[in-house]
Short mmCIF file of C-alpha atoms and ligand atoms in Angstrom, two decimals:
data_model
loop_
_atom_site.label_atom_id
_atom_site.label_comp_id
_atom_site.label_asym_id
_atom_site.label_seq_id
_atom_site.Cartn_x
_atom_site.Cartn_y
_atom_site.Cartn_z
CA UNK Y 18 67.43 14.39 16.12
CA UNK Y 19 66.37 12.78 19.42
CA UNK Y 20 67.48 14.56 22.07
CA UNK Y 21 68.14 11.56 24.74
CA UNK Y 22 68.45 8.44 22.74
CA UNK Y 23 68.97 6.35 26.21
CA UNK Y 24 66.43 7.51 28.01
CA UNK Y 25 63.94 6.98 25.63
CA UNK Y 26 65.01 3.49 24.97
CA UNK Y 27 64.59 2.90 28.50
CA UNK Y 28 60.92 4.26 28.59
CA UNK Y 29 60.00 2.56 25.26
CA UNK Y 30 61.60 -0.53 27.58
CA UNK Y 31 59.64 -0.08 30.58
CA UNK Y 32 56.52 -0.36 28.17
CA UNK Y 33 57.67 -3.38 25.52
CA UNK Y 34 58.17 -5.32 28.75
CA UNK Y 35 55.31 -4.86 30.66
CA UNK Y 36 53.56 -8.21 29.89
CA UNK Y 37 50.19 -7.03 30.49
CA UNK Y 38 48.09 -8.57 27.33
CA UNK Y 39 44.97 -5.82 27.50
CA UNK Y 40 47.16 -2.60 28.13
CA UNK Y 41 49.61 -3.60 24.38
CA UNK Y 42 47.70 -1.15 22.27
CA UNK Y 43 47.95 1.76 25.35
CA UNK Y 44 51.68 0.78 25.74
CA UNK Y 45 52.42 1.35 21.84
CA UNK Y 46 50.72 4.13 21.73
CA UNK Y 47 52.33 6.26 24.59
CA UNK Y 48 55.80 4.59 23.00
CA UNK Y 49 55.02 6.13 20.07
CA UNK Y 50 53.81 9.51 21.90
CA UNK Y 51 57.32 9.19 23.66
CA UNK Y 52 59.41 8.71 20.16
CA UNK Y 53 57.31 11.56 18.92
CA UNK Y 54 57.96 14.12 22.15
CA UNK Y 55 61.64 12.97 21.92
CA UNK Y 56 62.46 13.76 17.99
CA UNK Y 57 61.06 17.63 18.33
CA UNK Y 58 61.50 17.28 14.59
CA UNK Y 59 59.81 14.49 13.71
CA UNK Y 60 56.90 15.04 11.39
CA UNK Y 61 54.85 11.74 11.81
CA UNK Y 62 55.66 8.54 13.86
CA UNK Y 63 54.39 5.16 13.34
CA UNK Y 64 53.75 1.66 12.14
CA UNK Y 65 52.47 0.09 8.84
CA UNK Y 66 51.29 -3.94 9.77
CA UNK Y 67 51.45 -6.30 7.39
CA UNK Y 68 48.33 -8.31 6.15
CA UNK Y 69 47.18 -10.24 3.19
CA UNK Y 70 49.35 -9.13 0.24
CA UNK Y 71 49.81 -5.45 1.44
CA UNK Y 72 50.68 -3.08 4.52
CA UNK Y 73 47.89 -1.29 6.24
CA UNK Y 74 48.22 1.96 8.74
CA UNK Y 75 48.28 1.08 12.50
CA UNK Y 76 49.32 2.83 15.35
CA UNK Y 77 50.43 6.31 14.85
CA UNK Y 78 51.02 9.63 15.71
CA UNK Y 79 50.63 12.68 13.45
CA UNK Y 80 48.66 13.87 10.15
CA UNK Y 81 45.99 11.63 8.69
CA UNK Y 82 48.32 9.19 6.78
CA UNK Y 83 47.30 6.93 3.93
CA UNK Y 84 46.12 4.05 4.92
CA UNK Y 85 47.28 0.93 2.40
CA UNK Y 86 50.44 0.64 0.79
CA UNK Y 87 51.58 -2.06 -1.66
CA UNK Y 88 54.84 -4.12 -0.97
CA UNK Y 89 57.20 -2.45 -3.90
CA UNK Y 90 55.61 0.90 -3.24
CA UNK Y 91 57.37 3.82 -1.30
CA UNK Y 92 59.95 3.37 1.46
CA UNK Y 93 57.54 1.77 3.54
CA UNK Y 94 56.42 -0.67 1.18
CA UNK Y 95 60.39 -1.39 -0.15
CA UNK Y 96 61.49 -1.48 3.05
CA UNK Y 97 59.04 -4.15 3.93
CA UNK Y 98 60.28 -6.14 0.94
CA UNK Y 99 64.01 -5.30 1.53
CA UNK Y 100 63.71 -6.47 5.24
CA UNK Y 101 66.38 -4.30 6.19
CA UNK Y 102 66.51 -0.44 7.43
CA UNK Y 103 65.84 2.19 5.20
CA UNK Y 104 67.60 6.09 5.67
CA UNK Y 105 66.10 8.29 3.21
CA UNK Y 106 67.67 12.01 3.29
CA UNK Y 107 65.45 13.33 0.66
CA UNK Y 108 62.31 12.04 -0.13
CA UNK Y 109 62.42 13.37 -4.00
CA UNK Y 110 65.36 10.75 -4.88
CA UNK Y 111 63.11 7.67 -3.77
CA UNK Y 112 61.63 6.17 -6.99
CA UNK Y 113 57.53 5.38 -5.98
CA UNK Y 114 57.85 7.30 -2.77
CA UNK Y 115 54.37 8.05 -1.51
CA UNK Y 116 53.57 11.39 -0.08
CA UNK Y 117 51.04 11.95 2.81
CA UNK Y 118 52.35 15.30 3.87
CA UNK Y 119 53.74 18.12 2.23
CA UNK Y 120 55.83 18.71 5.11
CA UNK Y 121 57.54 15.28 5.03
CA UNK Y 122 60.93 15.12 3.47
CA UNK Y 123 63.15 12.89 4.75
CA UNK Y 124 62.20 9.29 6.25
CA UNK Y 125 63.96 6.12 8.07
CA UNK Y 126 61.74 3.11 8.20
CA UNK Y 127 62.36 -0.17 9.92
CA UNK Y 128 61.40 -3.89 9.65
CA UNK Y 129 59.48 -5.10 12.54
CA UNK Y 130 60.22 -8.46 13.42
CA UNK Y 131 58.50 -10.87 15.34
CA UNK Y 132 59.62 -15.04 15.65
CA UNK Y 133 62.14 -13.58 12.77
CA UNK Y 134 59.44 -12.30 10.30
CA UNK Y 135 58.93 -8.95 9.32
CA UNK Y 136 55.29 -8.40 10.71
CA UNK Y 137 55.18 -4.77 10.46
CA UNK Y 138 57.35 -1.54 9.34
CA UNK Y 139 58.24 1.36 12.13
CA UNK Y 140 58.43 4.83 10.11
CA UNK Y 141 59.35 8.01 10.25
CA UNK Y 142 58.94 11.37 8.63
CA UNK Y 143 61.01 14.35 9.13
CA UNK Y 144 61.23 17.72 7.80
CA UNK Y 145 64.08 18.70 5.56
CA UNK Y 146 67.57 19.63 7.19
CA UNK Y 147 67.57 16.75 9.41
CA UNK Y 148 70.57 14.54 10.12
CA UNK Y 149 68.57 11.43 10.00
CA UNK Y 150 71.14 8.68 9.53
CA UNK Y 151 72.09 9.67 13.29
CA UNK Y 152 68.81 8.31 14.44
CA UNK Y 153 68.68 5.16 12.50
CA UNK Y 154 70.57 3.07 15.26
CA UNK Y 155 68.08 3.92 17.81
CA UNK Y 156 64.83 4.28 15.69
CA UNK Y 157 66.06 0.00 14.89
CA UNK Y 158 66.57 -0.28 18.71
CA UNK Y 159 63.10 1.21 19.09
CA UNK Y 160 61.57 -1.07 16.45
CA UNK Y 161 62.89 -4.29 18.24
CA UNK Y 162 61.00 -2.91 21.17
CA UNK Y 163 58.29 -2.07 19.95
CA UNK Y 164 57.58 -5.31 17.79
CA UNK Y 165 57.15 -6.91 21.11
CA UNK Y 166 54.11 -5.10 21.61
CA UNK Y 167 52.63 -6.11 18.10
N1 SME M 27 56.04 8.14 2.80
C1 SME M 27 55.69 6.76 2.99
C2 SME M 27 54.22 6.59 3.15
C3 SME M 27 53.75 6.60 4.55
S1 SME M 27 53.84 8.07 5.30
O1 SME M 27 55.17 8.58 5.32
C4 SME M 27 53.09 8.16 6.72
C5 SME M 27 56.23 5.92 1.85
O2 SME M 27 56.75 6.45 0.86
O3 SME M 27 56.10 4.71 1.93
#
């Protein structure tokens, strides 16, 4: 649950639209530090990019996380191919969902956009017992934000 969905909007903000070329990677990073610190629950925060026929692991903060995932594989990797939003309130139902933590077991993942392509996917994991689908609107708010920084 994040505890102060407007603030941190407005500091992920403050960074997506700082149009400093050199500091993007330090801005995403102390976004994603922010989304982190804001959902006390949140297992791992971060971003999958897109490349040549698969996603690979960017930006992140948490666990060691695997690093390549195919486009119909696990929510990241359906999500991708879906283009749209992805709440997922228990890990076990997803068909090909891809574990990287045994504490993970809920997820929301987001397309990235950029020039109206999906360049990228936002996700995050969450313990179980988590009313995820009341962060979706934001985490998507945070994505748009973010993507500016990709
Ligand atoms: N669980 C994801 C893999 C990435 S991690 O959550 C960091 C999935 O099923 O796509």
């Amino acid at each position: 649950m994040i505890k102060d969905p407007n603030s941190l909007l407005s500091a992920i903000e403050a960074l997506a639209l700082d149009n400093e070329p050199e500091l993007k990677l330090a801005h995403m990073l102390n976004a994603l530090s922010a989304i982190k610190q804001e959902i006390p629950s949140s297992a791992w925060v971060g971003i999958y990019l897109k490349t040549d026929g698969k996603l690979i692991l960017g930006p992140f903060q948490g666990t060691p996380a695997c690093e390549s995932i195919r486009f119909d594989k696990g929510v990241v990797g359906v999500c991708y191919s879906q283009g749209k939003t992805l709440v997922v309130p228990d890990v076990t139902k997803f068909p090909g969902y891809i574990s990287c933590d045994p504490i993970a077991a809920q997820e929301v993942c987001v397309p990235m956009c950029v020039n109206g392509e999906t360049v990228a996917v936002f996700d995050v994991d969450y313990p179980a017992g988590n009313p995820i689908a009341d962060d979706a609107e934001t985490l998507e708010k945070a994505a748009a934000l973010l993507a500016k920084l990709l």
